[in-house]
Amino acid sequence: MKLVYNLLKILILVFFLIIALNNVQRVPFYYVPGEHIEWPMIVVLFICFVIGALFGIFAMFGRLLRLRAENGRLRAEVHKSARLSGEDIAAPVQAASAPADKK
């Protein structure tokens, strides 16, 4: 299954590479009203992709901070509960499994 996923990734990469190599014509990019630069289309598309990815990262940043704070609060609550009950909060030991050679 891993081979199929890697092949699919390679096919997608080749597809986007072909698109990138076919879109080298220059297009006007208006960054300020009345001002523009002529850039290859793939550069403009790549810049838009990077800006979109950055906006996505910043949009998730607040949620990440809230989840980390909640995780810390819950860990402290578990430690406090374990301290009050006198229990050890270490990971439970798994039972010894039967030998695999038995038939």
mmCIF file of N, CA, C and O in Angstrom:
data_model
loop_
_atom_site.group_PDB
_atom_site.id
_atom_site.type_symbol
_atom_site.label_atom_id
_atom_site.label_comp_id
_atom_site.label_asym_id
_atom_site.label_seq_id
_atom_site.Cartn_x
_atom_site.Cartn_y
_atom_site.Cartn_z
ATOM 1 N N MET A 1 0.815 -1.184 0.000
ATOM 2 C CA MET A 1 0.000 0.000 0.000
ATOM 3 C C MET A 1 0.867 1.259 0.000
ATOM 4 O O MET A 1 0.501 2.254 -0.613
ATOM 5 N N LYS A 2 1.994 1.197 0.702
ATOM 6 C CA LYS A 2 2.888 2.338 0.740
ATOM 7 C C LYS A 2 3.434 2.635 -0.660
ATOM 8 O O LYS A 2 3.605 3.800 -1.031
ATOM 9 N N LEU A 3 3.667 1.591 -1.435
ATOM 10 C CA LEU A 3 4.151 1.765 -2.802
ATOM 11 C C LEU A 3 3.115 2.505 -3.649
ATOM 12 O O LEU A 3 3.457 3.385 -4.440
ATOM 13 N N VAL A 4 1.842 2.168 -3.458
ATOM 14 C CA VAL A 4 0.774 2.830 -4.216
ATOM 15 C C VAL A 4 0.728 4.312 -3.862
ATOM 16 O O VAL A 4 0.604 5.169 -4.742
ATOM 17 N N TYR A 5 0.825 4.627 -2.559
ATOM 18 C CA TYR A 5 0.816 6.026 -2.139
ATOM 19 C C TYR A 5 2.011 6.788 -2.715
ATOM 20 O O TYR A 5 1.875 7.923 -3.166
ATOM 21 N N ASN A 6 3.189 6.177 -2.692
ATOM 22 C CA ASN A 6 4.367 6.844 -3.242
ATOM 23 C C ASN A 6 4.233 7.052 -4.751
ATOM 24 O O ASN A 6 4.619 8.099 -5.271
ATOM 25 N N LEU A 7 3.691 6.068 -5.454
ATOM 26 C CA LEU A 7 3.458 6.232 -6.893
ATOM 27 C C LEU A 7 2.467 7.352 -7.164
ATOM 28 O O LEU A 7 2.658 8.159 -8.081
ATOM 29 N N LEU A 8 1.414 7.419 -6.360
ATOM 30 C CA LEU A 8 0.420 8.475 -6.516
ATOM 31 C C LEU A 8 1.047 9.846 -6.267
ATOM 32 O O LEU A 8 0.791 10.803 -7.021
ATOM 33 N N LYS A 9 1.878 9.952 -5.249
ATOM 34 C CA LYS A 9 2.567 11.214 -4.965
ATOM 35 C C LYS A 9 3.475 11.615 -6.128
ATOM 36 O O LYS A 9 3.533 12.785 -6.513
ATOM 37 N N ILE A 10 4.200 10.656 -6.684
ATOM 38 C CA ILE A 10 5.088 10.947 -7.812
ATOM 39 C C ILE A 10 4.288 11.396 -9.021
ATOM 40 O O ILE A 10 4.661 12.353 -9.715
ATOM 41 N N LEU A 11 3.154 10.734 -9.294
ATOM 42 C CA LEU A 11 2.305 11.130 -10.425
ATOM 43 C C LEU A 11 1.763 12.551 -10.254
ATOM 44 O O LEU A 11 1.736 13.331 -11.203
ATOM 45 N N ILE A 12 1.337 12.883 -9.047
ATOM 46 C CA ILE A 12 0.835 14.239 -8.789
ATOM 47 C C ILE A 12 1.956 15.256 -8.957
ATOM 48 O O ILE A 12 1.753 16.321 -9.552
ATOM 49 N N LEU A 13 3.148 14.944 -8.466
ATOM 50 C CA LEU A 13 4.285 15.844 -8.616
ATOM 51 C C LEU A 13 4.618 16.059 -10.091
ATOM 52 O O LEU A 13 4.843 17.201 -10.522
ATOM 53 N N VAL A 14 4.639 14.989 -10.876
ATOM 54 C CA VAL A 14 4.932 15.102 -12.312
ATOM 55 C C VAL A 14 3.856 15.932 -13.005
ATOM 56 O O VAL A 14 4.157 16.782 -13.846
ATOM 57 N N PHE A 15 2.589 15.720 -12.625
ATOM 58 C CA PHE A 15 1.488 16.476 -13.212
ATOM 59 C C PHE A 15 1.668 17.973 -12.969
ATOM 60 O O PHE A 15 1.563 18.790 -13.894
ATOM 61 N N PHE A 16 1.955 18.353 -11.709
ATOM 62 C CA PHE A 16 2.130 19.771 -11.402
ATOM 63 C C PHE A 16 3.406 20.333 -12.029
ATOM 64 O O PHE A 16 3.455 21.510 -12.390
ATOM 65 N N LEU A 17 4.418 19.521 -12.171
ATOM 66 C CA LEU A 17 5.639 19.977 -12.838
ATOM 67 C C LEU A 17 5.371 20.274 -14.310
ATOM 68 O O LEU A 17 5.847 21.279 -14.847
ATOM 69 N N ILE A 18 4.594 19.421 -14.971
ATOM 70 C CA ILE A 18 4.239 19.659 -16.374
ATOM 71 C C ILE A 18 3.426 20.936 -16.507
ATOM 72 O O ILE A 18 3.658 21.755 -17.412
ATOM 73 N N ILE A 19 2.465 21.139 -15.598
ATOM 74 C CA ILE A 19 1.680 22.375 -15.622
ATOM 75 C C ILE A 19 2.585 23.585 -15.426
ATOM 76 O O ILE A 19 2.438 24.603 -16.109
ATOM 77 N N ALA A 20 3.525 23.490 -14.506
ATOM 78 C CA ALA A 20 4.428 24.605 -14.236
ATOM 79 C C ALA A 20 5.278 24.928 -15.458
ATOM 80 O O ALA A 20 5.482 26.101 -15.796
ATOM 81 N N LEU A 21 5.766 23.913 -16.130
ATOM 82 C CA LEU A 21 6.622 24.148 -17.295
ATOM 83 C C LEU A 21 5.833 24.672 -18.491
ATOM 84 O O LEU A 21 6.401 25.325 -19.373
ATOM 85 N N ASN A 22 4.529 24.396 -18.539
ATOM 86 C CA ASN A 22 3.703 24.897 -19.635
ATOM 87 C C ASN A 22 3.176 26.310 -19.395
ATOM 88 O O ASN A 22 2.684 26.946 -20.319
ATOM 89 N N ASN A 23 3.258 26.817 -18.178
ATOM 90 C CA ASN A 23 2.736 28.147 -17.856
ATOM 91 C C ASN A 23 3.871 29.128 -17.587
ATOM 92 O O ASN A 23 3.984 29.683 -16.509
ATOM 93 N N VAL A 24 4.683 29.349 -18.593
ATOM 94 C CA VAL A 24 5.808 30.271 -18.431
ATOM 95 C C VAL A 24 5.559 31.612 -19.123
ATOM 96 O O VAL A 24 6.412 32.488 -19.074
ATOM 97 N N GLN A 25 4.378 31.775 -19.751
ATOM 98 C CA GLN A 25 4.105 33.058 -20.393
ATOM 99 C C GLN A 25 3.990 34.143 -19.322
ATOM 100 O O GLN A 25 3.578 33.898 -18.212
ATOM 101 N N ARG A 26 4.366 35.333 -19.680
ATOM 102 C CA ARG A 26 4.385 36.443 -18.741
ATOM 103 C C ARG A 26 2.994 37.065 -18.648
ATOM 104 O O ARG A 26 2.310 37.257 -19.642
ATOM 105 N N VAL A 27 2.588 37.346 -17.412
ATOM 106 C CA VAL A 27 1.290 37.965 -17.165
ATOM 107 C C VAL A 27 1.506 39.203 -16.303
ATOM 108 O O VAL A 27 2.435 39.257 -15.500
ATOM 109 N N PRO A 28 0.649 40.220 -16.469
ATOM 110 C CA PRO A 28 0.792 41.400 -15.604
ATOM 111 C C PRO A 28 0.274 41.098 -14.201
ATOM 112 O O PRO A 28 -0.776 40.495 -14.029
ATOM 113 N N PHE A 29 1.028 41.488 -13.213
ATOM 114 C CA PHE A 29 0.643 41.340 -11.816
ATOM 115 C C PHE A 29 0.500 42.736 -11.224
ATOM 116 O O PHE A 29 1.471 43.465 -11.089
ATOM 117 N N TYR A 30 -0.741 43.119 -10.895
ATOM 118 C CA TYR A 30 -1.031 44.453 -10.366
ATOM 119 C C TYR A 30 -0.961 44.407 -8.837
ATOM 120 O O TYR A 30 -1.850 43.910 -8.175
ATOM 121 N N TYR A 31 0.104 44.942 -8.277
ATOM 122 C CA TYR A 31 0.283 44.928 -6.824
ATOM 123 C C TYR A 31 -0.217 46.208 -6.185
ATOM 124 O O TYR A 31 -0.526 46.234 -5.006
ATOM 125 N N VAL A 32 -0.288 47.294 -6.935
ATOM 126 C CA VAL A 32 -0.844 48.569 -6.500
ATOM 127 C C VAL A 32 -1.661 49.082 -7.681
ATOM 128 O O VAL A 32 -1.244 48.900 -8.831
ATOM 129 N N PRO A 33 -2.818 49.715 -7.429
ATOM 130 C CA PRO A 33 -3.597 50.215 -8.573
ATOM 131 C C PRO A 33 -2.749 51.097 -9.491
ATOM 132 O O PRO A 33 -2.122 52.057 -9.048
ATOM 133 N N GLY A 34 -2.716 50.732 -10.732
ATOM 134 C CA GLY A 34 -1.955 51.496 -11.721
ATOM 135 C C GLY A 34 -0.512 51.043 -11.888
ATOM 136 O O GLY A 34 0.169 51.490 -12.806
ATOM 137 N N GLU A 35 -0.015 50.201 -11.022
ATOM 138 C CA GLU A 35 1.364 49.692 -11.101
ATOM 139 C C GLU A 35 1.320 48.187 -11.301
ATOM 140 O O GLU A 35 0.553 47.483 -10.648
ATOM 141 N N HIS A 36 2.165 47.699 -12.199
ATOM 142 C CA HIS A 36 2.192 46.251 -12.390
ATOM 143 C C HIS A 36 3.597 45.803 -12.787
ATOM 144 O O HIS A 36 4.443 46.589 -13.182
ATOM 145 N N ILE A 37 3.798 44.502 -12.623
ATOM 146 C CA ILE A 37 5.051 43.838 -13.004
ATOM 147 C C ILE A 37 4.661 42.683 -13.909
ATOM 148 O O ILE A 37 3.648 42.026 -13.685
ATOM 149 N N GLU A 38 5.456 42.405 -14.900
ATOM 150 C CA GLU A 38 5.228 41.248 -15.778
ATOM 151 C C GLU A 38 6.052 40.079 -15.236
ATOM 152 O O GLU A 38 7.278 40.113 -15.243
ATOM 153 N N TRP A 39 5.356 39.057 -14.745
ATOM 154 C CA TRP A 39 6.002 37.865 -14.201
ATOM 155 C C TRP A 39 5.471 36.629 -14.907
ATOM 156 O O TRP A 39 4.345 36.622 -15.402
ATOM 157 N N PRO A 40 6.256 35.542 -14.924
ATOM 158 C CA PRO A 40 5.723 34.277 -15.457
ATOM 159 C C PRO A 40 4.526 33.822 -14.605
ATOM 160 O O PRO A 40 4.494 34.026 -13.394
ATOM 161 N N MET A 41 3.561 33.213 -15.252
ATOM 162 C CA MET A 41 2.334 32.817 -14.553
ATOM 163 C C MET A 41 2.614 31.871 -13.394
ATOM 164 O O MET A 41 1.980 31.974 -12.342
ATOM 165 N N ILE A 42 3.556 30.968 -13.544
ATOM 166 C CA ILE A 42 3.832 30.008 -12.483
ATOM 167 C C ILE A 42 4.363 30.704 -11.235
ATOM 168 O O ILE A 42 4.082 30.284 -10.111
ATOM 169 N N VAL A 43 5.099 31.792 -11.407
ATOM 170 C CA VAL A 43 5.601 32.546 -10.251
ATOM 171 C C VAL A 43 4.432 33.190 -9.509
ATOM 172 O O VAL A 43 4.355 33.139 -8.275
ATOM 173 N N VAL A 44 3.502 33.776 -10.261
ATOM 174 C CA VAL A 44 2.329 34.397 -9.640
ATOM 175 C C VAL A 44 1.505 33.335 -8.903
ATOM 176 O O VAL A 44 1.076 33.550 -7.762
ATOM 177 N N LEU A 45 1.307 32.181 -9.519
ATOM 178 C CA LEU A 45 0.538 31.113 -8.870
ATOM 179 C C LEU A 45 1.249 30.597 -7.618
ATOM 180 O O LEU A 45 0.609 30.332 -6.594
ATOM 181 N N PHE A 46 2.559 30.467 -7.685
ATOM 182 C CA PHE A 46 3.312 29.992 -6.527
ATOM 183 C C PHE A 46 3.236 30.996 -5.379
ATOM 184 O O PHE A 46 3.065 30.611 -4.225
ATOM 185 N N ILE A 47 3.350 32.273 -5.686
ATOM 186 C CA ILE A 47 3.253 33.309 -4.651
ATOM 187 C C ILE A 47 1.865 33.269 -4.005
ATOM 188 O O ILE A 47 1.732 33.361 -2.783
ATOM 189 N N CYS A 48 0.821 33.113 -4.816
ATOM 190 C CA CYS A 48 -0.541 33.020 -4.271
ATOM 191 C C CYS A 48 -0.684 31.782 -3.387
ATOM 192 O O CYS A 48 -1.331 31.840 -2.336
ATOM 193 N N PHE A 49 -0.083 30.677 -3.773
ATOM 194 C CA PHE A 49 -0.125 29.461 -2.964
ATOM 195 C C PHE A 49 0.558 29.684 -1.623
ATOM 196 O O PHE A 49 0.026 29.299 -0.571
ATOM 197 N N VAL A 50 1.728 30.307 -1.625
ATOM 198 C CA VAL A 50 2.468 30.541 -0.384
ATOM 199 C C VAL A 50 1.688 31.482 0.534
ATOM 200 O O VAL A 50 1.589 31.242 1.745
ATOM 201 N N ILE A 51 1.107 32.533 -0.034
ATOM 202 C CA ILE A 51 0.324 33.460 0.779
ATOM 203 C C ILE A 51 -0.890 32.744 1.379
ATOM 204 O O ILE A 51 -1.212 32.914 2.560
ATOM 205 N N GLY A 52 -1.557 31.904 0.607
ATOM 206 C CA GLY A 52 -2.689 31.137 1.122
ATOM 207 C C GLY A 52 -2.274 30.178 2.225
ATOM 208 O O GLY A 52 -2.989 30.025 3.230
ATOM 209 N N ALA A 53 -1.126 29.527 2.060
ATOM 210 C CA ALA A 53 -0.628 28.613 3.096
ATOM 211 C C ALA A 53 -0.307 29.374 4.380
ATOM 212 O O ALA A 53 -0.621 28.905 5.487
ATOM 213 N N LEU A 54 0.280 30.553 4.257
ATOM 214 C CA LEU A 54 0.578 31.362 5.443
ATOM 215 C C LEU A 54 -0.693 31.792 6.159
ATOM 216 O O LEU A 54 -0.771 31.746 7.387
ATOM 217 N N PHE A 55 -1.706 32.209 5.403
ATOM 218 C CA PHE A 55 -2.980 32.560 6.020
ATOM 219 C C PHE A 55 -3.585 31.353 6.732
ATOM 220 O O PHE A 55 -4.153 31.484 7.822
ATOM 221 N N GLY A 56 -3.481 30.184 6.146
ATOM 222 C CA GLY A 56 -3.986 28.974 6.781
ATOM 223 C C GLY A 56 -3.259 28.656 8.071
ATOM 224 O O GLY A 56 -3.876 28.278 9.071
ATOM 225 N N ILE A 57 -1.956 28.829 8.074
ATOM 226 C CA ILE A 57 -1.160 28.581 9.283
ATOM 227 C C ILE A 57 -1.545 29.564 10.376
ATOM 228 O O ILE A 57 -1.751 29.188 11.535
ATOM 229 N N PHE A 58 -1.665 30.845 10.019
ATOM 230 C CA PHE A 58 -2.045 31.844 11.011
ATOM 231 C C PHE A 58 -3.465 31.611 11.520
ATOM 232 O O PHE A 58 -3.761 31.864 12.690
ATOM 233 N N ALA A 59 -4.358 31.127 10.670
ATOM 234 C CA ALA A 59 -5.727 30.845 11.097
ATOM 235 C C ALA A 59 -5.753 29.700 12.104
ATOM 236 O O ALA A 59 -6.585 29.695 13.017
ATOM 237 N N MET A 60 -4.876 28.729 11.966
ATOM 238 C CA MET A 60 -4.839 27.590 12.882
ATOM 239 C C MET A 60 -4.033 27.875 14.143
ATOM 240 O O MET A 60 -4.118 27.135 15.124
ATOM 241 N N PHE A 61 -3.254 28.937 14.156
ATOM 242 C CA PHE A 61 -2.351 29.215 15.268
ATOM 243 C C PHE A 61 -3.113 29.451 16.571
ATOM 244 O O PHE A 61 -2.742 28.940 17.625
ATOM 245 N N GLY A 62 -4.211 30.206 16.531
ATOM 246 C CA GLY A 62 -4.996 30.464 17.735
ATOM 247 C C GLY A 62 -5.584 29.190 18.299
ATOM 248 O O GLY A 62 -5.574 28.954 19.514
ATOM 249 N N ARG A 63 -6.100 28.344 17.420
ATOM 250 C CA ARG A 63 -6.669 27.061 17.858
ATOM 251 C C ARG A 63 -5.584 26.187 18.486
ATOM 252 O O ARG A 63 -5.817 25.524 19.498
ATOM 253 N N LEU A 64 -4.403 26.186 17.905
ATOM 254 C CA LEU A 64 -3.296 25.397 18.449
ATOM 255 C C LEU A 64 -2.941 25.864 19.859
ATOM 256 O O LEU A 64 -2.738 25.041 20.757
ATOM 257 N N LEU A 65 -2.887 27.168 20.068
ATOM 258 C CA LEU A 65 -2.561 27.684 21.396
ATOM 259 C C LEU A 65 -3.636 27.300 22.420
ATOM 260 O O LEU A 65 -3.315 26.937 23.554
ATOM 261 N N ARG A 66 -4.917 27.376 22.020
ATOM 262 C CA ARG A 66 -5.991 26.982 22.941
ATOM 263 C C ARG A 66 -5.889 25.498 23.290
ATOM 264 O O ARG A 66 -6.067 25.112 24.451
ATOM 265 N N LEU A 67 -5.605 24.651 22.304
ATOM 266 C CA LEU A 67 -5.497 23.217 22.567
ATOM 267 C C LEU A 67 -4.303 22.892 23.460
ATOM 268 O O LEU A 67 -4.390 22.021 24.335
ATOM 269 N N ARG A 68 -3.196 23.584 23.246
ATOM 270 C CA ARG A 68 -2.025 23.347 24.107
ATOM 271 C C ARG A 68 -2.306 23.766 25.539
ATOM 272 O O ARG A 68 -1.899 23.097 26.486
ATOM 273 N N ALA A 69 -3.012 24.902 25.713
ATOM 274 C CA ALA A 69 -3.352 25.353 27.063
ATOM 275 C C ALA A 69 -4.289 24.362 27.730
ATOM 276 O O ALA A 69 -4.128 24.024 28.917
ATOM 277 N N GLU A 70 -5.278 23.863 26.992
ATOM 278 C CA GLU A 70 -6.211 22.880 27.548
ATOM 279 C C GLU A 70 -5.485 21.585 27.903
ATOM 280 O O GLU A 70 -5.750 20.982 28.943
ATOM 281 N N ASN A 71 -4.553 21.178 27.060
ATOM 282 C CA ASN A 71 -3.765 19.968 27.330
ATOM 283 C C ASN A 71 -2.967 20.141 28.622
ATOM 284 O O ASN A 71 -2.928 19.236 29.463
ATOM 285 N N GLY A 72 -2.337 21.279 28.793
ATOM 286 C CA GLY A 72 -1.575 21.534 30.019
ATOM 287 C C GLY A 72 -2.469 21.543 31.246
ATOM 288 O O GLY A 72 -2.111 21.000 32.301
ATOM 289 N N ARG A 73 -3.652 22.160 31.121
ATOM 290 C CA ARG A 73 -4.594 22.202 32.232
ATOM 291 C C ARG A 73 -5.053 20.782 32.612
ATOM 292 O O ARG A 73 -5.101 20.424 33.790
ATOM 293 N N LEU A 74 -5.371 19.962 31.597
ATOM 294 C CA LEU A 74 -5.816 18.591 31.869
ATOM 295 C C LEU A 74 -4.708 17.742 32.468
ATOM 296 O O LEU A 74 -4.958 16.913 33.350
ATOM 297 N N ARG A 75 -3.473 17.927 32.005
ATOM 298 C CA ARG A 75 -2.347 17.181 32.596
ATOM 299 C C ARG A 75 -2.174 17.544 34.067
ATOM 300 O O ARG A 75 -1.944 16.684 34.914
ATOM 301 N N ALA A 76 -2.275 18.854 34.359
ATOM 302 C CA ALA A 76 -2.139 19.291 35.751
ATOM 303 C C ALA A 76 -3.263 18.700 36.591
ATOM 304 O O ALA A 76 -3.043 18.279 37.748
ATOM 305 N N GLU A 77 -4.463 18.619 36.041
ATOM 306 C CA GLU A 77 -5.590 18.046 36.760
ATOM 307 C C GLU A 77 -5.367 16.560 37.040
ATOM 308 O O GLU A 77 -5.658 16.073 38.134
ATOM 309 N N VAL A 78 -4.826 15.831 36.066
ATOM 310 C CA VAL A 78 -4.539 14.407 36.255
ATOM 311 C C VAL A 78 -3.459 14.224 37.323
ATOM 312 O O VAL A 78 -3.581 13.365 38.204
ATOM 313 N N HIS A 79 -2.417 15.034 37.279
ATOM 314 C CA HIS A 79 -1.354 14.924 38.286
ATOM 315 C C HIS A 79 -1.887 15.237 39.684
ATOM 316 O O HIS A 79 -1.540 14.559 40.652
ATOM 317 N N LYS A 80 -2.750 16.253 39.779
ATOM 318 C CA LYS A 80 -3.322 16.612 41.078
ATOM 319 C C LYS A 80 -4.204 15.484 41.584
ATOM 320 O O LYS A 80 -4.131 15.115 42.765
ATOM 321 N N SER A 81 -5.007 14.914 40.711
ATOM 322 C CA SER A 81 -5.885 13.812 41.103
ATOM 323 C C SER A 81 -5.066 12.601 41.552
ATOM 324 O O SER A 81 -5.402 11.946 42.535
ATOM 325 N N ALA A 82 -3.990 12.300 40.830
ATOM 326 C CA ALA A 82 -3.138 11.163 41.185
ATOM 327 C C ALA A 82 -2.430 11.414 42.507
ATOM 328 O O ALA A 82 -2.269 10.503 43.320
ATOM 329 N N ARG A 83 -2.022 12.657 42.749
ATOM 330 C CA ARG A 83 -1.337 12.996 43.987
ATOM 331 C C ARG A 83 -2.290 12.851 45.176
ATOM 332 O O ARG A 83 -1.919 12.352 46.242
ATOM 333 N N LEU A 84 -3.551 13.261 44.998
ATOM 334 C CA LEU A 84 -4.522 13.164 46.079
ATOM 335 C C LEU A 84 -4.896 11.721 46.377
ATOM 336 O O LEU A 84 -5.147 11.360 47.527
ATOM 337 N N SER A 85 -4.959 10.875 45.351
ATOM 338 C CA SER A 85 -5.340 9.478 45.576
ATOM 339 C C SER A 85 -4.138 8.585 45.861
ATOM 340 O O SER A 85 -4.310 7.432 46.228
ATOM 341 N N GLY A 86 -2.936 9.102 45.671
ATOM 342 C CA GLY A 86 -1.733 8.316 45.950
ATOM 343 C C GLY A 86 -1.415 7.291 44.890
ATOM 344 O O GLY A 86 -0.611 6.393 45.101
ATOM 345 N N GLU A 87 -2.032 7.388 43.721
ATOM 346 C CA GLU A 87 -1.780 6.428 42.638
ATOM 347 C C GLU A 87 -0.556 6.847 41.831
ATOM 348 O O GLU A 87 -0.208 8.017 41.777
ATOM 349 N N ASP A 88 0.054 5.837 41.209
ATOM 350 C CA ASP A 88 1.157 6.099 40.291
ATOM 351 C C ASP A 88 0.550 6.340 38.912
ATOM 352 O O ASP A 88 -0.258 5.542 38.435
ATOM 353 N N ILE A 89 0.919 7.439 38.249
ATOM 354 C CA ILE A 89 0.319 7.771 36.950
ATOM 355 C C ILE A 89 1.186 7.316 35.786
ATOM 356 O O ILE A 89 0.977 7.707 34.659
ATOM 357 N N ALA A 90 2.139 6.443 36.062
ATOM 358 C CA ALA A 90 2.982 5.931 34.980
ATOM 359 C C ALA A 90 2.128 5.086 34.041
ATOM 360 O O ALA A 90 1.048 4.618 34.393
ATOM 361 N N ALA A 91 2.619 4.886 32.853
ATOM 362 C CA ALA A 91 1.896 4.081 31.865
ATOM 363 C C ALA A 91 1.729 2.666 32.399
ATOM 364 O O ALA A 91 2.648 2.098 32.992
ATOM 365 N N PRO A 92 0.548 2.079 32.199
ATOM 366 C CA PRO A 92 0.329 0.712 32.717
ATOM 367 C C PRO A 92 1.219 -0.290 31.992
ATOM 368 O O PRO A 92 1.498 -0.164 30.806
ATOM 369 N N VAL A 93 1.650 -1.296 32.736
ATOM 370 C CA VAL A 93 2.504 -2.334 32.167
ATOM 371 C C VAL A 93 1.611 -3.328 31.435
ATOM 372 O O VAL A 93 0.616 -3.791 31.979
ATOM 373 N N GLN A 94 1.977 -3.653 30.201
ATOM 374 C CA GLN A 94 1.187 -4.598 29.421
ATOM 375 C C GLN A 94 1.499 -6.007 29.887
ATOM 376 O O GLN A 94 2.628 -6.327 30.268
ATOM 377 N N ALA A 95 0.491 -6.857 29.838
ATOM 378 C CA ALA A 95 0.683 -8.251 30.223
ATOM 379 C C ALA A 95 1.616 -8.921 29.223
ATOM 380 O O ALA A 95 1.629 -8.600 28.041
ATOM 381 N N ALA A 96 2.402 -9.863 29.718
ATOM 382 C CA ALA A 96 3.328 -10.586 28.841
ATOM 383 C C ALA A 96 2.522 -11.363 27.808
ATOM 384 O O ALA A 96 1.604 -12.110 28.155
ATOM 385 N N SER A 97 2.856 -11.204 26.579
ATOM 386 C CA SER A 97 2.116 -11.893 25.518
ATOM 387 C C SER A 97 2.636 -13.311 25.360
ATOM 388 O O SER A 97 3.774 -13.622 25.654
ATOM 389 N N ALA A 98 1.768 -14.176 24.862
ATOM 390 C CA ALA A 98 2.127 -15.576 24.660
ATOM 391 C C ALA A 98 3.122 -15.658 23.509
ATOM 392 O O ALA A 98 3.092 -14.849 22.582
ATOM 393 N N PRO A 99 4.022 -16.629 23.538
ATOM 394 C CA PRO A 99 4.975 -16.776 22.431
ATOM 395 C C PRO A 99 4.247 -16.978 21.093
ATOM 396 O O PRO A 99 3.235 -17.655 21.028
ATOM 397 N N ALA A 100 4.772 -16.398 20.066
ATOM 398 C CA ALA A 100 4.143 -16.448 18.748
ATOM 399 C C ALA A 100 4.371 -17.797 18.065
ATOM 400 O O ALA A 100 3.707 -18.110 17.076
ATOM 401 N N ASP A 101 5.316 -18.591 18.538
ATOM 402 C CA ASP A 101 5.635 -19.850 17.874
ATOM 403 C C ASP A 101 4.662 -20.966 18.206
ATOM 404 O O ASP A 101 4.693 -22.026 17.589
ATOM 405 N N LYS A 102 3.803 -20.801 19.208
ATOM 406 C CA LYS A 102 2.854 -21.852 19.578
ATOM 407 C C LYS A 102 1.810 -21.992 18.509
ATOM 408 O O LYS A 102 1.288 -21.031 17.988
ATOM 409 N N LYS A 103 1.477 -23.250 18.166
ATOM 410 C CA LYS A 103 0.468 -23.495 17.130
ATOM 411 C C LYS A 103 -0.608 -24.381 17.674
ATOM 412 O O LYS A 103 -0.498 -25.189 18.471
#
